[in-house]
Short mmCIF file of N, CA and C in Angstrom, two decimals:
data_model
loop_
_atom_site.label_atom_id
_atom_site.label_comp_id
_atom_site.label_asym_id
_atom_site.label_seq_id
_atom_site.Cartn_x
_atom_site.Cartn_y
_atom_site.Cartn_z
N THR A 1 71.91 66.73 53.18
CA THR A 1 70.87 65.81 53.63
C THR A 1 70.65 65.34 52.31
N GLY A 2 69.60 64.43 52.34
CA GLY A 2 69.48 63.29 50.89
C GLY A 2 68.02 63.32 50.80
N THR A 3 67.90 62.44 49.89
CA THR A 3 66.08 62.10 50.11
C THR A 3 66.96 60.62 48.85
N LEU A 4 66.38 60.02 49.11
CA LEU A 4 65.98 58.55 47.96
C LEU A 4 64.33 58.20 47.93
N SER A 5 64.06 58.09 46.82
CA SER A 5 62.65 56.94 46.95
C SER A 5 62.98 55.80 45.39
N VAL A 6 62.26 55.13 45.97
CA VAL A 6 61.89 53.99 45.58
C VAL A 6 61.40 53.51 44.86
N GLY A 7 60.80 52.57 43.97
CA GLY A 7 59.84 52.11 43.44
C GLY A 7 59.28 51.24 42.62
N TYR A 8 58.65 50.67 41.91
CA TYR A 8 58.99 49.20 41.25
C TYR A 8 57.48 49.42 40.40
N THR A 9 57.69 50.07 39.10
CA THR A 9 57.23 50.67 38.20
C THR A 9 56.44 49.17 36.75
N ARG A 10 55.62 48.97 36.96
CA ARG A 10 55.00 47.93 35.44
C ARG A 10 54.88 49.56 34.46
N ARG A 11 54.90 48.67 33.76
CA ARG A 11 54.26 49.96 32.16
C ARG A 11 54.10 48.96 31.46
N THR A 12 52.51 49.34 30.79
CA THR A 12 52.42 48.62 29.31
C THR A 12 51.47 49.24 28.53
N SER A 13 51.70 48.66 27.57
CA SER A 13 50.75 50.19 26.23
C SER A 13 49.60 48.79 25.46
N THR A 14 48.69 49.48 24.95
CA THR A 14 47.63 48.49 24.40
C THR A 14 47.95 48.75 23.06
N ARG A 15 48.81 49.23 22.30
CA ARG A 15 48.96 50.00 20.70
C ARG A 15 50.72 50.13 20.74
N PRO A 16 51.37 48.38 21.14
CA PRO A 16 52.91 48.65 21.17
C PRO A 16 53.08 48.68 19.62
N GLY A 17 54.61 49.46 19.55
CA GLY A 17 55.05 48.70 18.29
C GLY A 17 56.36 47.38 18.00
N PRO A 18 56.63 47.23 16.84
CA PRO A 18 57.45 45.89 16.79
C PRO A 18 58.40 45.57 17.94
N GLY A 19 58.47 44.52 18.50
CA GLY A 19 59.81 44.52 19.85
C GLY A 19 59.19 44.55 20.89
N ASN A 20 59.32 45.06 22.51
CA ASN A 20 59.46 44.98 23.77
C ASN A 20 58.57 46.07 23.63
N ALA A 21 57.42 46.37 24.48
CA ALA A 21 56.63 47.74 24.46
C ALA A 21 56.16 47.60 26.39
N SER A 22 57.05 46.92 26.21
CA SER A 22 56.66 46.74 28.20
C SER A 22 57.21 47.26 29.27
N PHE A 23 57.37 47.46 30.13
CA PHE A 23 58.60 47.67 31.13
C PHE A 23 58.23 46.98 32.69
N GLU A 24 58.94 46.16 33.79
CA GLU A 24 58.54 46.11 34.83
C GLU A 24 60.10 45.80 35.06
N GLY A 25 60.13 46.74 36.57
CA GLY A 25 61.38 46.71 37.25
C GLY A 25 61.25 47.90 37.97
N LEU A 26 62.44 47.92 38.86
CA LEU A 26 62.82 49.37 40.05
C LEU A 26 63.08 50.93 38.70
N THR A 27 61.98 51.84 39.33
CA THR A 27 62.80 53.34 39.17
C THR A 27 63.53 54.04 40.30
N ALA A 28 63.87 54.12 40.76
CA ALA A 28 64.16 55.56 41.37
C ALA A 28 64.86 56.82 41.36
N SER A 29 65.34 57.58 42.31
CA SER A 29 65.72 59.12 42.35
C SER A 29 66.19 59.11 43.56
N GLY A 30 67.09 59.91 43.84
CA GLY A 30 67.79 60.49 44.94
C GLY A 30 69.32 62.02 44.73
N ARG A 31 69.09 62.51 45.66
CA ARG A 31 69.80 63.64 45.34
C ARG A 31 69.72 63.36 47.20
N LEU A 32 71.59 64.29 46.55
CA LEU A 32 72.43 63.89 47.83
C LEU A 32 72.87 65.85 48.52
N GLU A 33 73.18 66.67 49.25
CA GLU A 33 73.35 67.98 48.96
C GLU A 33 73.93 67.92 50.03
N LYS A 34 75.22 68.52 50.02
CA LYS A 34 76.35 68.74 51.68
C LYS A 34 76.97 70.28 51.01
N SER A 35 76.38 71.25 52.30
CA SER A 35 76.41 72.69 52.62
C SER A 35 78.32 72.91 52.87
N PHE A 36 79.01 73.53 52.34
CA PHE A 36 80.39 73.71 53.02
C PHE A 36 80.33 74.99 53.77
N THR A 37 79.80 75.81 52.87
CA THR A 37 79.57 77.34 53.96
C THR A 37 78.11 77.82 54.16
N PRO A 38 77.96 79.06 54.15
CA PRO A 38 76.39 79.13 54.07
C PRO A 38 76.37 79.25 52.40
N SER A 39 77.16 79.67 50.97
CA SER A 39 77.02 80.18 50.21
C SER A 39 77.59 78.82 48.85
N THR A 40 77.89 78.11 49.91
CA THR A 40 78.47 76.83 48.73
C THR A 40 78.24 75.40 49.24
N THR A 41 77.44 75.44 48.01
CA THR A 41 76.74 74.16 48.45
C THR A 41 77.09 73.14 46.51
N LEU A 42 77.47 71.35 47.23
CA LEU A 42 77.24 70.96 46.24
C LEU A 42 76.65 69.65 46.04
N ILE A 43 75.46 69.85 44.92
CA ILE A 43 74.72 68.48 45.02
C ILE A 43 75.00 67.54 44.18
N VAL A 44 74.33 66.28 44.58
CA VAL A 44 74.75 64.83 43.64
C VAL A 44 73.23 64.95 43.62
N SER A 45 72.47 64.22 42.02
CA SER A 45 71.62 63.55 41.63
C SER A 45 71.58 62.30 40.85
N GLY A 46 70.66 61.94 41.13
CA GLY A 46 70.78 60.37 39.97
C GLY A 46 69.14 60.08 39.76
N ALA A 47 68.67 59.09 38.82
CA ALA A 47 67.19 58.83 38.88
C ALA A 47 67.18 58.01 37.75
N ARG A 48 65.96 56.96 37.72
CA ARG A 48 65.96 55.86 36.96
C ARG A 48 64.40 55.88 36.82
N ALA A 49 63.91 55.96 35.38
CA ALA A 49 62.24 56.71 35.18
C ALA A 49 62.32 56.07 33.36
N THR A 50 60.51 56.23 33.73
CA THR A 50 60.00 56.04 32.56
C THR A 50 59.64 56.77 32.35
N HIS A 51 59.11 57.72 30.62
CA HIS A 51 58.92 58.70 30.28
C HIS A 51 58.13 58.54 28.99
N VAL A 52 57.40 58.84 29.02
CA VAL A 52 55.58 58.84 27.90
C VAL A 52 56.55 58.98 27.11
N SER A 53 56.67 58.81 25.37
CA SER A 53 57.64 59.43 24.02
C SER A 53 57.06 58.98 22.82
N GLY A 54 57.42 60.69 21.89
CA GLY A 54 56.33 60.31 20.74
C GLY A 54 57.70 59.54 19.24
N PHE A 55 58.74 58.69 19.98
CA PHE A 55 59.26 58.38 18.94
C PHE A 55 58.63 57.26 18.20
N GLU A 56 58.90 57.34 16.88
CA GLU A 56 57.35 56.45 16.07
C GLU A 56 56.49 55.24 17.28
N ASP A 57 56.93 54.53 16.79
CA ASP A 57 55.69 53.55 17.59
C ASP A 57 56.04 53.25 19.58
N ASN A 58 56.94 54.06 19.72
CA ASN A 58 57.80 53.67 21.28
C ASN A 58 56.88 54.98 22.06
N PRO A 59 55.74 53.46 22.70
CA PRO A 59 55.19 54.24 23.69
C PRO A 59 55.63 55.17 25.66
N PHE A 60 57.18 54.61 24.90
CA PHE A 60 57.64 55.35 26.54
C PHE A 60 59.18 55.15 26.57
N TYR A 61 59.95 55.58 26.72
CA TYR A 61 60.86 55.46 27.35
C TYR A 61 62.13 54.92 28.97
N VAL A 62 62.67 54.32 28.90
CA VAL A 62 63.15 54.46 30.26
C VAL A 62 64.66 55.18 30.43
N ALA A 63 64.79 55.99 31.25
CA ALA A 63 66.29 57.12 31.32
C ALA A 63 67.03 57.07 32.51
N ASN A 64 68.26 57.00 32.32
CA ASN A 64 68.92 57.08 34.12
C ASN A 64 69.94 58.01 33.21
N ALA A 65 69.51 58.69 34.29
CA ALA A 65 70.46 60.14 34.65
C ALA A 65 70.65 60.08 35.70
N VAL A 66 72.45 60.42 35.49
CA VAL A 66 73.33 61.66 37.15
C VAL A 66 73.71 62.88 36.41
N GLU A 67 73.44 63.92 37.76
CA GLU A 67 73.86 64.56 36.93
C GLU A 67 74.96 65.62 38.54
N VAL A 68 75.78 66.30 38.46
CA VAL A 68 76.74 67.20 39.62
C VAL A 68 76.27 68.36 39.56
N LEU A 69 76.47 69.48 40.70
CA LEU A 69 75.92 70.24 40.75
C LEU A 69 76.72 71.56 41.54
N LEU A 70 77.75 72.35 41.52
CA LEU A 70 78.36 73.23 42.74
C LEU A 70 77.67 74.64 42.12
N ARG A 71 76.99 75.16 43.71
CA ARG A 71 77.15 76.72 43.04
C ARG A 71 77.62 77.35 45.14
N ALA A 72 78.30 78.94 44.41
CA ALA A 72 79.20 78.89 45.26
C ALA A 72 78.89 80.43 44.93
N GLY A 73 79.19 81.37 46.54
CA GLY A 73 79.14 82.49 46.22
C GLY A 73 80.30 82.36 46.16
N LEU A 74 81.26 84.41 45.17
CA LEU A 74 82.11 84.98 44.68
C LEU A 74 82.32 86.26 45.50
N PRO A 75 83.41 86.70 45.67
CA PRO A 75 83.85 88.03 45.64
C PRO A 75 82.37 89.35 44.86
N GLY A 76 81.88 90.15 45.24
CA GLY A 76 81.46 91.23 44.90
C GLY A 76 80.12 90.44 45.04
N SER A 77 78.85 90.06 45.78
CA SER A 77 77.91 89.72 45.31
C SER A 77 77.67 88.71 44.10
N VAL A 78 78.62 87.81 43.66
CA VAL A 78 78.36 87.01 42.67
C VAL A 78 78.11 85.80 42.93
N ALA A 79 76.65 85.28 42.53
CA ALA A 79 77.07 83.96 42.74
C ALA A 79 77.56 83.25 41.92
N MET A 80 77.15 81.89 41.76
CA MET A 80 78.61 80.56 40.44
C MET A 80 77.60 79.58 40.32
N GLU A 81 77.44 78.73 39.80
CA GLU A 81 76.60 77.64 39.34
C GLU A 81 77.38 76.78 38.46
N ALA A 82 78.01 75.89 38.50
CA ALA A 82 78.45 75.35 37.77
C ALA A 82 78.17 73.39 37.64
N GLY A 83 77.61 73.02 36.88
CA GLY A 83 76.98 71.54 36.97
C GLY A 83 77.66 70.79 35.25
N ALA A 84 77.76 69.58 35.45
CA ALA A 84 77.84 68.48 34.94
C ALA A 84 77.06 67.43 34.66
N GLY A 85 76.27 66.79 33.90
CA GLY A 85 75.47 65.79 33.99
C GLY A 85 75.65 64.93 32.76
N TYR A 86 75.17 63.17 32.40
CA TYR A 86 75.04 61.95 32.10
C TYR A 86 73.23 62.01 31.86
N HIS A 87 73.21 61.33 31.06
CA HIS A 87 71.42 60.68 30.58
C HIS A 87 71.94 59.52 29.36
N ARG A 88 71.19 59.17 30.33
CA ARG A 88 70.83 57.99 29.17
C ARG A 88 69.39 57.15 28.67
N ASN A 89 69.24 57.12 27.05
CA ASN A 89 67.62 56.63 26.95
C ASN A 89 67.74 55.13 26.27
N ARG A 90 66.59 54.51 26.62
CA ARG A 90 66.62 53.06 25.60
C ARG A 90 64.84 53.29 25.74
N TYR A 91 64.90 53.09 24.12
CA TYR A 91 63.54 53.40 23.92
C TYR A 91 63.40 51.18 23.25
N PRO A 92 61.79 50.86 23.86
CA PRO A 92 62.18 49.36 23.53
C PRO A 92 61.38 48.82 22.22
N THR A 93 61.42 49.81 21.78
CA THR A 93 60.17 49.16 20.73
C THR A 93 61.42 49.63 19.76
N VAL A 94 61.46 48.32 18.83
CA VAL A 94 62.24 48.28 17.43
C VAL A 94 62.30 49.43 16.12
N SER A 95 62.74 50.30 16.01
CA SER A 95 63.32 51.66 14.82
C SER A 95 63.02 51.05 14.09
N THR A 96 62.13 51.14 13.29
CA THR A 96 62.06 50.91 11.50
C THR A 96 63.29 51.35 10.89
N SER A 97 64.05 52.44 11.25
CA SER A 97 65.00 52.97 10.59
C SER A 97 66.51 52.51 10.57
N ILE A 98 66.05 51.24 12.06
CA ILE A 98 67.88 50.50 11.85
C ILE A 98 67.34 49.15 12.09
N GLY A 99 66.28 48.89 12.04
CA GLY A 99 65.89 47.35 12.97
C GLY A 99 66.26 47.29 13.81
N ALA A 100 66.46 47.70 15.13
CA ALA A 100 66.97 47.52 16.64
C ALA A 100 66.33 49.34 17.40
N SER A 101 66.26 48.83 18.29
CA SER A 101 65.93 49.60 19.52
C SER A 101 66.74 50.69 19.64
N ARG A 102 66.21 51.93 19.47
CA ARG A 102 66.90 53.27 19.99
C ARG A 102 67.85 53.74 20.85
N ARG A 103 68.65 54.47 20.37
CA ARG A 103 70.26 54.52 22.30
C ARG A 103 70.30 55.43 22.20
N ASP A 104 70.06 56.41 23.07
CA ASP A 104 70.86 57.62 23.45
C ASP A 104 72.04 58.05 24.19
N ALA A 105 72.30 59.35 24.14
CA ALA A 105 73.68 58.95 25.16
C ALA A 105 73.64 60.80 25.26
N ILE A 106 73.55 61.31 26.81
CA ILE A 106 73.12 62.64 26.75
C ILE A 106 74.28 63.57 27.77
N ARG A 107 75.61 63.42 27.38
CA ARG A 107 77.05 64.47 28.36
C ARG A 107 76.61 65.50 27.94
N GLY A 108 76.84 66.08 29.23
CA GLY A 108 76.56 68.03 29.39
C GLY A 108 77.19 68.57 30.36
N TRP A 109 77.40 70.10 30.14
CA TRP A 109 78.07 70.90 31.33
C TRP A 109 77.19 72.34 31.26
N SER A 110 77.07 73.02 32.42
CA SER A 110 76.89 74.69 32.09
C SER A 110 77.77 75.49 33.33
N LEU A 111 77.32 76.36 33.11
CA LEU A 111 77.99 77.40 33.82
C LEU A 111 78.07 78.88 34.10
N GLY A 112 77.25 79.41 34.63
CA GLY A 112 76.55 80.38 35.11
C GLY A 112 77.01 81.33 36.43
N VAL A 113 76.46 82.64 35.94
CA VAL A 113 76.80 83.67 37.00
C VAL A 113 76.31 84.78 37.49
N GLY A 114 75.60 84.93 38.02
CA GLY A 114 74.27 86.39 38.42
C GLY A 114 75.53 86.97 39.55
N ARG A 115 74.42 88.31 39.94
CA ARG A 115 74.89 89.25 39.97
C ARG A 115 73.39 90.13 41.12
N PRO A 116 73.27 91.16 41.91
CA PRO A 116 72.17 91.65 41.81
C PRO A 116 72.36 93.28 41.92
N VAL A 117 71.75 93.57 41.07
CA VAL A 117 72.15 94.69 40.21
C VAL A 117 71.77 95.98 41.32
N THR A 118 70.61 96.01 42.40
CA THR A 118 69.75 96.43 42.42
C THR A 118 68.93 95.04 44.31
N ARG A 119 68.79 96.43 44.86
CA ARG A 119 67.34 95.55 46.12
C ARG A 119 66.51 94.60 44.75
N TYR A 120 66.23 95.32 44.06
CA TYR A 120 64.57 94.97 42.98
C TYR A 120 65.15 94.41 41.33
N ALA A 121 66.80 94.05 41.31
CA ALA A 121 66.80 93.70 40.71
C ALA A 121 68.20 92.53 40.30
N PHE A 122 68.58 91.54 39.95
CA PHE A 122 69.28 90.67 39.36
C PHE A 122 69.91 91.03 37.85
N LEU A 123 70.52 90.18 37.33
CA LEU A 123 71.87 89.99 36.09
C LEU A 123 71.87 88.87 36.35
N ARG A 124 71.93 87.89 35.13
CA ARG A 124 72.42 86.65 35.49
C ARG A 124 72.57 85.88 33.55
N ALA A 125 73.83 85.55 33.21
CA ALA A 125 74.21 84.94 32.25
C ALA A 125 74.89 83.27 32.62
N ASP A 126 74.36 82.37 31.77
CA ASP A 126 74.49 81.19 31.93
C ASP A 126 74.69 80.35 30.53
N TYR A 127 75.19 79.69 30.46
CA TYR A 127 76.30 78.84 29.02
C TYR A 127 75.60 77.47 29.13
N ARG A 128 75.31 76.35 28.55
CA ARG A 128 74.87 75.22 28.60
C ARG A 128 75.49 74.97 26.89
N ARG A 129 76.24 73.67 27.28
CA ARG A 129 76.69 72.44 26.51
C ARG A 129 76.48 71.46 26.25
N ASP A 130 75.83 70.56 25.29
CA ASP A 130 75.35 69.40 25.31
C ASP A 130 75.74 68.69 24.02
N ARG A 131 75.84 67.38 24.38
CA ARG A 131 76.35 66.01 23.36
C ARG A 131 75.27 65.20 22.94
N ARG A 132 74.96 64.96 21.91
CA ARG A 132 73.59 63.90 21.88
C ARG A 132 74.32 62.66 21.58
N SER A 133 74.19 61.44 22.06
CA SER A 133 74.96 60.15 20.40
C SER A 133 73.92 59.67 20.54
N SER A 134 73.72 58.80 19.53
CA SER A 134 72.69 58.05 19.38
C SER A 134 72.58 56.48 18.54
N ASN A 135 72.51 55.70 18.30
CA ASN A 135 72.16 54.90 17.65
C ASN A 135 71.43 55.23 16.06
N ILE A 136 70.78 55.99 15.94
CA ILE A 136 70.40 57.01 15.04
C ILE A 136 70.62 57.92 14.65
N GLU A 137 71.50 57.84 13.53
CA GLU A 137 72.23 59.36 12.97
C GLU A 137 71.78 60.49 12.98
N SER A 138 69.78 61.01 12.62
CA SER A 138 69.36 61.84 12.65
C SER A 138 69.33 62.30 14.37
N PHE A 139 69.31 61.60 15.31
CA PHE A 139 69.48 62.03 16.57
C PHE A 139 70.97 62.88 17.42
N VAL A 140 72.06 62.64 16.08
CA VAL A 140 73.28 63.20 17.02
C VAL A 140 73.03 64.21 16.98
N SER A 141 73.51 65.25 17.75
CA SER A 141 72.94 66.70 18.35
C SER A 141 74.51 66.71 18.93
N HIS A 142 74.85 68.30 18.57
CA HIS A 142 76.05 69.26 18.98
C HIS A 142 74.73 70.21 19.58
N SER A 143 74.82 71.08 20.72
CA SER A 143 74.13 72.88 21.66
C SER A 143 74.60 72.86 22.16
N SER A 144 74.74 74.13 22.06
CA SER A 144 74.96 75.26 22.47
C SER A 144 74.57 76.18 23.02
N ALA A 145 74.05 76.82 24.17
CA ALA A 145 73.17 78.28 24.81
C ALA A 145 73.92 78.67 25.85
N LEU A 146 73.34 80.42 25.34
CA LEU A 146 73.59 81.29 26.62
C LEU A 146 72.74 82.61 26.52
N THR A 147 72.59 82.24 27.63
CA THR A 147 71.12 82.87 28.37
C THR A 147 71.73 84.23 29.21
N VAL A 148 71.16 85.55 29.01
CA VAL A 148 70.77 86.46 29.45
C VAL A 148 70.31 86.40 29.89
N GLN A 149 70.32 87.17 31.34
CA GLN A 149 68.62 87.27 32.07
C GLN A 149 69.28 88.96 33.29
N LEU A 150 67.89 89.42 33.07
CA LEU A 150 67.86 90.89 33.89
C LEU A 150 66.33 90.56 34.27
N GLY A 151 66.16 89.87 35.99
CA GLY A 151 65.10 89.60 36.32
C GLY A 151 64.69 91.16 37.41
N VAL A 152 63.85 91.43 37.56
CA VAL A 152 62.99 92.42 38.27
C VAL A 152 62.06 91.38 38.74
N GLY A 153 61.52 92.70 40.42
CA GLY A 153 61.02 91.59 41.19
C GLY A 153 60.29 93.04 42.15
N LEU A 154 58.82 93.00 42.25
CA LEU A 154 58.42 93.54 43.25
C LEU A 154 58.82 93.48 44.83
N PHE A 155 59.55 93.08 45.40
CA PHE A 155 60.27 92.73 47.14
C PHE A 155 61.57 92.74 46.81
N PRO A 156 62.41 93.35 47.39
CA PRO A 156 63.41 93.14 47.86
C PRO A 156 64.40 91.85 47.85
N ALA A 157 65.45 91.31 47.37
CA ALA A 157 65.46 90.47 47.17
C ALA A 157 66.49 90.41 49.13
N ARG A 158 66.53 89.21 49.64
CA ARG A 158 66.89 88.51 50.91
C ARG A 158 67.31 88.35 50.89
N GLY A 159 68.77 88.79 52.00
CA GLY A 159 70.21 88.16 52.31
C GLY A 159 70.15 87.14 52.79
N ARG A 160 70.92 86.30 53.06
CA ARG A 160 71.44 84.88 53.47
C ARG A 160 72.07 85.69 54.99
#
């Protein structure tokens, strides 16, 4: 299955910083999902959009992103999710620290597993790693996160 949304966006600011502070062009988002078995699905998604910005005098930034996600059922009622993605940001206003527009690229991947503990609870662990490169040194970063969850519900989980 798939979805595709395409639009034409015009964004301007009444008080922009130095440089080009308007955007006029195509924006889009799309998603393709393929189920191989009832418990195994591959999802590919992408987007181009403008977002409100809090960086210096930038009223907005343009983001392009693509992500691949695999969800699979494993033996022992374990559910696995693995993904990778790339995200690029472009800020139109000239940054005071470098005299040029800021540009960021974020690459990341994730891996998670989960399993029901009882009819009313599950245990899940997810790991995520991201690397941000930027033409402004203070925005270059590497991050890792491990999240462990114990979920409890009022209603029993339904099987697929």
